[in-house]
Short mmCIF file of C-alpha atoms in Angstrom, two decimals:
data_model
loop_
_atom_site.label_atom_id
_atom_site.label_comp_id
_atom_site.label_asym_id
_atom_site.label_seq_id
_atom_site.Cartn_x
_atom_site.Cartn_y
_atom_site.Cartn_z
CA MET R 1 82.27 42.30 67.00
CA ARG R 2 81.02 45.07 69.23
CA LYS R 3 84.43 45.40 70.82
CA LEU R 4 86.09 45.76 67.42
CA TYR R 5 83.60 48.43 66.34
CA LYS R 6 84.06 50.27 69.64
CA ARG R 7 87.85 50.23 69.26
CA LYS R 8 87.61 51.64 65.74
CA ARG R 9 85.37 54.39 66.99
CA ILE R 10 87.79 55.28 69.77
CA ASP R 11 90.71 55.32 67.30
CA LYS R 12 88.74 57.59 65.01
CA GLN R 13 88.04 60.01 67.85
CA LYS R 14 91.71 60.05 68.81
CA GLY R 15 92.65 60.85 65.19
CA LEU R 16 90.17 63.72 65.10
CA LYS R 17 91.62 65.11 68.35
CA ILE R 18 95.16 64.95 66.96
CA ILE R 19 94.10 66.76 63.75
CA LEU R 20 92.25 69.37 65.81
CA LEU R 21 95.28 69.96 68.05
CA PHE R 22 97.53 70.28 64.98
CA LEU R 23 95.21 72.89 63.44
CA VAL R 24 95.05 74.89 66.67
CA PHE R 25 98.86 74.84 66.98
CA SER R 26 99.33 75.92 63.35
CA VAL R 27 96.89 78.83 63.63
CA SER R 28 98.55 79.96 66.88
CA PHE R 29 101.99 79.88 65.22
CA ILE R 30 100.70 81.93 62.29
CA LEU R 31 99.14 84.49 64.64
CA ILE R 32 102.30 84.73 66.71
CA ASP R 33 104.40 85.18 63.57
CA TYR R 34 101.96 87.78 62.26
CA GLU R 35 102.27 89.79 65.46
CA LYS R 36 106.09 89.87 65.32
CA PRO R 37 107.30 93.48 64.98
CA LYS R 38 108.58 94.38 61.49
CA PRO R 39 112.17 95.65 61.13
CA SER R 40 112.30 99.43 61.54
CA LYS R 41 112.97 101.48 58.42
CA SER R 42 114.73 104.12 60.52
CA PRO R 43 118.53 104.38 60.08
CA SER R 44 120.65 101.94 62.01
CA LEU R 45 122.92 103.15 64.77
CA LYS R 46 125.85 102.73 62.39
CA GLN R 47 124.13 104.75 59.65
CA THR R 48 123.21 107.50 62.10
CA LYS R 49 126.76 107.59 63.40
CA ASN R 50 128.13 107.92 59.86
CA LYS R 51 125.76 110.82 59.17
CA GLU R 52 126.65 112.55 62.41
CA THR R 53 130.41 112.20 61.83
CA ARG R 54 130.37 113.52 58.25
CA LYS R 55 133.22 115.99 57.99
CA PRO R 56 132.22 119.62 57.48
CA VAL R 57 133.51 121.30 54.32
CA TYR R 58 135.70 124.38 54.75
CA GLU R 59 137.12 126.89 52.30
CA TYR R 60 138.69 130.28 53.00
CA GLY R 61 138.49 129.27 56.67
CA ILE R 62 134.66 129.30 56.50
CA GLN R 63 132.37 126.28 56.98
CA LEU R 64 130.34 126.02 53.76
CA ASP R 65 127.72 123.41 54.69
CA SER R 66 124.97 125.83 55.73
CA PHE R 67 125.35 128.15 52.71
CA ASP R 68 124.40 128.16 49.06
CA VAL R 69 127.77 128.41 47.30
CA PHE R 70 128.19 130.36 44.04
CA LYS R 71 131.59 130.30 42.30
CA LYS R 72 132.08 132.53 39.27
CA ASN R 73 134.63 134.57 37.29
CA VAL R 74 134.62 138.33 36.85
CA GLU R 75 133.42 138.92 33.29
CA ASN R 76 134.74 141.57 30.89
CA GLY R 77 133.05 144.88 31.62
CA GLU R 78 131.62 143.65 34.92
CA ASN R 79 132.08 145.80 38.02
CA ILE R 80 131.68 145.25 41.73
CA SER R 81 128.31 147.03 41.86
CA SER R 82 126.68 144.67 39.35
CA ILE R 83 128.16 141.61 41.09
CA TRP R 84 126.92 142.61 44.54
CA ALA R 85 123.51 143.55 43.12
CA ASN R 86 123.06 139.94 41.93
CA TYR R 87 123.25 138.75 45.54
CA ASN R 88 121.28 141.50 47.31
CA MET R 89 124.45 143.09 48.65
CA PHE R 90 124.38 146.34 46.68
CA PHE R 91 122.70 148.31 49.49
CA LEU R 92 125.82 147.58 51.60
CA LYS R 93 128.23 148.84 48.93
CA ASP R 94 129.19 152.15 50.56
CA GLU R 95 129.85 150.56 53.94
CA ILE R 96 131.88 147.70 52.39
CA LEU R 97 134.02 150.12 50.37
CA LYS R 98 134.60 152.20 53.47
CA ARG R 99 135.73 149.16 55.45
CA SER R 100 137.94 147.81 52.64
CA LYS R 101 139.67 151.01 51.48
CA ASN R 102 142.94 150.22 53.28
CA ILE R 103 142.85 146.56 52.22
CA PHE R 104 141.65 146.37 48.62
CA ASP R 105 140.05 148.79 46.15
CA PHE R 106 137.13 146.79 44.71
CA GLU R 107 136.18 149.57 42.28
CA LYS R 108 139.62 149.94 40.64
CA LYS R 109 141.49 146.65 41.12
CA LEU R 110 138.87 144.08 40.14
CA LYS R 111 140.32 141.98 37.27
CA ALA R 112 138.40 140.21 34.53
CA ALA R 113 138.67 136.38 34.70
CA ASN R 114 139.61 136.37 38.40
CA ASN R 115 137.49 134.09 40.57
CA TYR R 116 135.02 135.11 43.23
CA THR R 117 132.75 133.14 45.57
CA VAL R 118 129.48 134.17 47.21
CA LEU R 119 128.11 132.31 50.25
CA SER R 120 124.39 132.97 50.41
CA LYS R 121 121.40 132.32 52.68
CA SER R 122 117.80 133.12 51.77
CA ASP R 123 118.94 134.64 48.45
CA THR R 124 121.19 137.14 50.23
CA GLY R 125 124.98 137.13 50.17
CA ARG R 126 126.56 136.64 53.59
CA TYR R 127 130.18 136.33 52.44
CA PHE R 128 131.88 137.67 49.31
CA ILE R 129 135.36 136.29 48.59
CA TYR R 130 137.49 137.74 45.79
CA GLU R 131 140.61 135.86 44.68
CA LYS R 132 143.47 138.26 43.86
CA ASP R 133 145.46 135.29 42.54
CA LYS R 134 145.63 131.53 43.09
CA LEU R 135 146.67 131.93 46.73
CA ASN R 136 145.62 135.34 48.06
CA TYR R 137 142.03 136.45 48.60
CA ILE R 138 139.85 139.12 50.24
CA VAL R 139 136.86 138.18 52.44
CA VAL R 140 133.86 140.48 52.95
CA ASP R 141 131.78 139.23 55.90
CA VAL R 142 128.30 140.85 56.00
CA ASN R 143 126.61 138.39 58.37
CA ASN R 144 126.18 141.27 60.78
CA LYS R 145 125.15 144.25 58.67
CA ASP R 146 125.93 146.60 61.55
CA SER R 147 129.48 145.30 61.81
CA ILE R 148 130.86 144.45 58.36
CA ILE R 149 134.30 142.82 58.41
CA VAL R 150 136.83 142.86 55.54
CA TYR R 151 140.09 140.93 55.78
CA GLU R 152 142.82 139.27 53.70
CA GLY R 153 143.53 135.54 53.59
CA LYS R 154 145.99 133.16 52.00
CA ARG R 155 145.42 129.55 50.96
CA GLU R 156 147.63 126.79 52.25
CA VAL R 157 149.69 125.18 49.48
CA ILE R 158 149.65 121.37 49.45
CA THR R 159 152.75 119.92 47.80
CA LYS R 160 153.16 116.53 46.13
CA HIS R 161 156.49 115.20 44.89
CA MET R 162 156.45 113.84 41.34
CA LEU R 163 158.77 111.87 39.08
CA SER R 164 158.13 112.34 35.36
CA GLN R 165 160.00 111.28 32.26
CA GLY R 166 159.76 111.65 28.52
CA ILE R 167 161.43 110.88 25.20
CA ILE R 168 161.95 113.57 22.55
CA ASN R 169 160.34 112.95 19.16
CA SER R 170 160.34 116.52 17.91
CA SER R 171 160.49 119.01 20.80
CA LEU R 172 160.60 119.21 24.58
CA SER R 173 157.19 120.88 24.62
CA GLU R 174 155.62 118.04 22.63
CA ALA R 175 157.30 115.39 24.79
CA CYS R 176 155.79 116.99 27.89
CA SER R 177 152.34 117.13 26.28
CA GLU R 178 152.52 113.43 25.37
CA GLN R 179 153.12 112.57 29.04
CA ASN R 180 150.48 115.04 30.34
CA ILE R 181 153.24 117.11 31.92
CA SER R 182 152.58 120.82 32.43
CA GLN R 183 154.03 123.15 29.79
CA LYS R 184 155.26 125.25 32.68
CA LEU R 185 157.65 122.41 33.49
CA SER R 186 158.89 122.49 29.89
CA GLN R 187 159.62 126.22 30.22
CA GLU R 188 161.38 125.73 33.56
CA LEU R 189 163.63 123.03 32.09
CA SER R 190 164.62 125.27 29.18
CA GLU R 191 165.59 127.98 31.69
CA ILE R 192 167.56 125.59 33.92
CA TYR R 193 169.61 124.42 30.93
CA ALA R 194 169.75 127.84 29.22
CA TRP R 195 173.58 127.83 29.50
CA THR R 196 174.26 124.22 28.48
CA ILE R 197 171.62 122.88 26.05
CA ASP R 198 170.28 124.54 22.91
CA PHE R 199 166.70 123.24 22.87
CA PHE R 200 166.38 124.01 19.18
CA LYS R 201 169.09 121.44 18.55
CA ILE R 202 167.80 118.58 20.68
CA GLN R 203 167.46 115.32 18.78
CA LYS R 204 164.90 112.57 18.42
CA GLY R 205 165.67 109.99 21.08
CA ASP R 206 166.96 112.51 23.64
CA ARG R 207 165.22 111.88 26.95
CA PHE R 208 164.73 113.33 30.40
CA LYS R 209 163.71 112.48 33.94
CA VAL R 210 162.68 115.16 36.41
CA TYR R 211 161.94 115.04 40.14
CA TYR R 212 159.79 118.01 41.13
CA GLU R 213 156.80 119.32 43.06
CA ASN R 214 153.21 119.89 41.99
CA ASN R 215 151.28 122.45 44.02
CA TYR R 216 147.62 122.15 45.00
CA ILE R 217 145.07 123.97 47.12
CA ASP R 218 142.01 122.65 48.96
CA SER R 219 138.86 123.72 47.11
CA CYS R 220 135.62 122.60 48.78
CA GLY R 221 137.31 119.49 50.14
CA LYS R 222 138.97 118.57 46.84
CA LEU R 223 142.54 119.13 45.67
CA LYS R 224 142.86 121.70 42.90
CA TYR R 225 146.08 121.85 40.85
CA ILE R 226 147.63 125.33 40.73
CA GLY R 227 150.99 124.73 39.10
CA VAL R 228 154.54 123.40 39.16
CA GLY R 229 156.56 124.03 42.29
CA LYS R 230 160.27 123.54 42.83
CA ILE R 231 162.24 121.35 40.41
CA TRP R 232 164.70 119.41 42.57
CA ALA R 233 166.65 117.26 40.12
CA VAL R 234 166.87 116.60 36.37
CA GLU R 235 168.67 114.13 34.17
CA PHE R 236 168.64 115.18 30.51
CA ILE R 237 170.25 112.81 28.00
CA HIS R 238 171.29 114.86 24.94
CA LYS R 239 173.33 113.22 22.14
CA ASN R 240 173.80 110.24 24.51
CA GLN R 241 175.48 112.50 27.06
CA PRO R 242 173.87 113.02 30.49
CA PHE R 243 173.36 116.58 31.73
CA TYR R 244 172.41 116.75 35.42
CA ALA R 245 170.86 119.58 37.39
CA PHE R 246 170.45 119.53 41.19
CA TYR R 247 168.83 122.38 43.10
CA TYR R 248 170.78 123.27 46.22
CA GLU R 249 170.63 126.20 48.62
CA GLN R 250 174.12 127.20 49.73
CA ASN R 251 172.88 130.11 51.78
CA ARG R 252 169.48 131.01 53.12
CA ASN R 253 167.14 132.22 50.34
CA ARG R 254 169.80 131.65 47.66
CA GLY R 255 169.42 128.43 45.73
CA GLU R 256 170.65 127.49 42.27
CA TYR R 257 171.32 124.49 40.04
CA PHE R 258 174.58 122.54 40.03
CA ASP R 259 175.82 119.60 37.98
CA GLU R 260 176.93 116.29 39.54
CA ASN R 261 180.39 117.72 40.25
CA GLY R 262 179.13 120.80 42.06
CA MET R 263 179.66 123.25 39.19
CA THR R 264 176.91 125.80 38.78
CA LEU R 265 174.89 125.53 35.57
CA ARG R 266 174.74 129.30 35.45
CA LYS R 267 177.51 130.35 33.08
CA ALA R 268 178.78 133.86 32.55
CA PHE R 269 176.68 134.14 29.34
CA LEU R 270 173.33 132.72 28.30
CA LYS R 271 173.24 130.64 25.12
CA ALA R 272 170.85 133.15 23.51
CA PRO R 273 169.04 136.41 24.31
CA LEU R 274 165.60 134.80 23.79
CA ASN R 275 163.85 131.86 25.43
CA TYR R 276 162.18 130.70 22.21
CA TYR R 277 163.65 131.42 18.82
CA ARG R 278 164.92 130.15 15.50
CA ILE R 279 168.40 131.04 14.24
CA SER R 280 167.66 132.62 10.87
CA SER R 281 171.22 133.72 10.08
CA ARG R 282 174.53 132.88 11.73
CA TYR R 283 177.73 134.86 12.15
CA SER R 284 179.51 134.95 8.79
CA LYS R 285 182.39 136.85 7.23
CA ASN R 286 180.61 136.85 3.88
CA ARG R 287 176.88 136.59 3.24
CA LYS R 288 174.30 138.13 0.91
CA HIS R 289 172.32 140.79 2.76
CA PRO R 290 168.56 140.01 2.57
CA VAL R 291 167.63 143.69 2.01
CA THR R 292 170.48 145.23 -0.03
CA GLY R 293 171.54 142.05 -1.85
CA GLN R 294 175.19 142.95 -1.27
CA TRP R 295 177.77 140.39 -0.19
CA LYS R 296 179.45 141.46 3.02
CA GLY R 297 180.27 140.19 6.49
CA HIS R 298 177.44 139.54 8.94
CA PHE R 299 179.07 139.81 12.34
CA GLY R 300 176.07 138.80 14.38
CA THR R 301 173.61 135.96 14.94
CA ASP R 302 169.98 136.55 13.93
CA TYR R 303 167.29 135.00 16.14
CA ALA R 304 163.85 135.06 14.51
CA ALA R 305 160.90 135.30 16.90
CA PRO R 306 157.40 136.84 17.00
CA ALA R 307 157.27 140.62 17.33
CA GLY R 308 157.09 141.65 20.97
CA THR R 309 159.05 138.65 22.30
CA PRO R 310 161.14 139.80 25.31
CA ILE R 311 164.89 140.20 24.70
CA MET R 312 167.22 139.42 27.63
CA THR R 313 170.74 140.56 28.33
CA THR R 314 172.93 137.46 28.22
CA ALA R 315 175.17 138.52 31.12
CA ASN R 316 175.50 141.05 33.92
CA GLY R 317 176.71 144.46 32.83
CA THR R 318 176.11 148.18 32.37
CA ILE R 319 174.07 149.75 29.56
CA GLU R 320 176.52 151.52 27.27
CA ILE R 321 174.07 152.57 24.51
CA ALA R 322 170.25 152.57 24.31
CA SER R 323 169.37 154.42 21.11
CA TYR R 324 168.11 154.38 17.50
CA THR R 325 169.98 154.50 14.18
CA LYS R 326 168.91 154.13 10.55
CA TYR R 327 170.38 150.64 10.14
CA ASN R 328 170.30 149.22 13.68
CA GLY R 329 166.83 150.48 14.47
CA TYR R 330 166.21 150.52 18.22
CA TYR R 331 169.19 148.82 19.84
CA VAL R 332 171.01 148.33 23.15
CA LYS R 333 174.68 147.70 23.85
CA VAL R 334 175.83 146.24 27.19
CA LYS R 335 179.40 146.37 28.55
CA HIS R 336 179.96 143.28 30.72
CA ASN R 337 183.59 143.77 31.72
CA SER R 338 186.88 144.89 30.20
CA THR R 339 186.80 141.94 27.78
CA TYR R 340 183.20 141.34 26.68
CA SER R 341 180.32 143.46 25.33
CA THR R 342 177.05 142.48 23.60
CA GLN R 343 174.63 144.31 21.33
CA TYR R 344 170.95 143.72 20.47
CA LEU R 345 169.56 145.23 17.22
CA HIS R 346 166.22 145.86 15.42
CA MET R 347 164.07 146.06 18.57
CA GLN R 348 160.41 146.92 18.35
CA LYS R 349 161.09 149.10 21.37
CA ILE R 350 163.56 149.45 24.22
CA LYS R 351 162.23 148.72 27.70
CA SER R 352 161.33 152.01 29.37
CA ASP R 353 163.77 151.77 32.28
CA ILE R 354 166.77 150.82 30.12
CA LYS R 355 169.01 153.90 29.90
CA LYS R 356 172.73 154.53 29.54
CA GLY R 357 174.51 153.75 32.81
CA VAL R 358 171.84 151.38 34.18
CA TYR R 359 173.19 148.12 35.64
CA VAL R 360 171.45 144.96 34.41
CA LYS R 361 171.63 141.34 35.52
CA GLN R 362 171.78 138.26 33.35
CA GLY R 363 168.27 137.46 32.10
CA ASP R 364 166.87 140.98 32.63
CA ILE R 365 164.53 142.14 29.85
CA ILE R 366 166.03 145.07 27.95
CA GLY R 367 163.67 145.30 24.95
CA TYR R 368 161.31 143.49 22.58
CA VAL R 369 161.75 141.77 19.22
CA GLY R 370 160.90 143.93 16.22
CA SER R 371 162.04 144.80 12.70
CA THR R 372 163.17 148.42 12.98
CA GLY R 373 166.15 149.63 10.96
CA LEU R 374 167.44 147.56 8.04
CA ALA R 375 165.47 144.35 8.64
CA THR R 376 163.09 142.14 6.64
CA GLY R 377 161.12 140.67 9.52
CA PRO R 378 160.93 140.46 13.31
CA HIS R 379 164.19 139.23 14.82
CA VAL R 380 167.03 140.30 17.06
CA CYS R 381 170.56 140.54 15.70
CA TYR R 382 172.85 139.54 18.57
CA ARG R 383 176.41 140.84 18.35
CA PHE R 384 179.27 139.76 20.57
CA TRP R 385 182.53 141.66 21.21
CA LYS R 386 185.71 140.24 22.70
CA ASN R 387 188.52 142.73 23.28
CA GLY R 388 186.82 145.20 20.92
CA VAL R 389 186.45 142.72 18.01
CA GLN R 390 183.13 141.19 16.91
CA VAL R 391 183.30 137.38 17.18
CA ASP R 392 180.99 134.37 16.88
CA PRO R 393 179.65 133.65 20.41
CA TYR R 394 179.16 129.98 19.52
CA GLN R 395 182.88 129.59 18.86
CA GLN R 396 184.06 131.09 22.14
CA ASN R 397 185.28 129.31 25.25
CA LEU R 398 183.20 131.46 27.54
CA PRO R 399 184.00 131.75 31.25
CA PRO R 400 182.47 128.92 33.31
CA GLY R 401 180.22 129.47 36.28
CA ASP R 402 181.48 129.29 39.84
CA PRO R 403 181.77 125.96 41.70
CA ILE R 404 179.89 125.32 44.92
CA ASP R 405 181.51 126.91 47.98
CA GLU R 406 184.12 124.56 49.43
CA GLU R 407 182.54 124.57 52.90
CA ASN R 408 179.27 123.34 51.33
CA ARG R 409 180.75 120.64 49.07
CA ILE R 410 180.34 117.65 51.42
CA GLY R 411 176.76 118.62 52.23
CA PHE R 412 175.97 119.07 48.54
CA LEU R 413 177.42 115.68 47.53
CA LYS R 414 175.35 113.86 50.17
CA TYR R 415 172.22 115.71 49.12
CA LYS R 416 172.95 115.05 45.43
CA ASP R 417 173.18 111.29 46.10
CA LYS R 418 169.70 111.32 47.67
CA LEU R 419 168.28 113.13 44.65
CA LEU R 420 170.01 110.69 42.29
CA GLU R 421 168.19 107.84 44.06
CA LYS R 422 164.89 109.59 43.29
CA LEU R 423 165.84 109.97 39.63
CA THR R 424 166.80 106.32 39.24
CA GLU R 425 163.43 105.04 40.48
CA ASN R 426 161.41 103.44 37.66
CA GLN R 427 164.39 103.64 35.31
CA MET R 428 163.40 104.00 31.64
#
């Protein structure tokens, strides 16, 4: 009995020891865990590296990161003195103007709406950059007030090749808008096809594809669109007939557009003397005059357009008459060769440098749409002579343009095939 009691007592003591050891171990573990260092909140090596390798931002060849950057437009009535005064630069005006006099006249040539940038530190301008246009700019560096520097700069143009297409519902301009294509591209296309397509007669369902360049500049590390660049190739389907245009440079600095057979698109005569117009009255041997009410021949084609619209000569030639009469108003007559002459009536005014004997090239501006003389509204009456007789220009088989030079034909055909491949990508 005693032995049994003693054994129970010993077992009880052993159990207490085990519990005690367990408690000691647990507390020690907790203390050790408590003393473990917490993760640091400081940036990791990777994060620090990323911060250190962040690319600096440049514009106009100047690192911008350490400056406060202010970009604004010149407002109407604003002058250089008031601009510089806003950035504590006015007291340097005389010295800046002295340094810049042979580079740019800030007092006379500043243009409203043009952009300028000021790089400032401690509320004081350190650089003033004026943009003459989208590419060219003037930098005024006043970091060292005892040695002000003024110099010219030019942005680098970044070019991206584009392929765009559209379907005509009402007009080329609207088709471009629907596809978010620049209206400048629409204007360029109308000029490329000025000899072959009358864009006031294009039809619903006509379509086009164009391979061209968009131009950009780097602005604070971001690309900024500045306009359409070169148009390389076009396919225009008009009345189910394809009209191609491929830009090709036969000689250095002389490029033009050719069709798929190597014939230039530039014909001897433009389709019309205006870029944008509406034919309000065609050539007719008998029509009722809108002013006099008399029935008589109208030996010209009337193109209605807003007053002031530029009028172009439709072909190369020499100014034969630049004058004013009671019925013609201000008008110009151009002699192109021994066969053809053209005349442009009812001008608002004749361009100042257009005088008798002056040689003009196809597309040169010779005057502006008006309603002088016997006219009811702003338009140009375009008259066309062949061998001394007035004829309808739309009924003439006018001289074609010149083909590509024979020595360049093989090179052109190879180049044309490459451009055709670009046009056939993503076929409509």
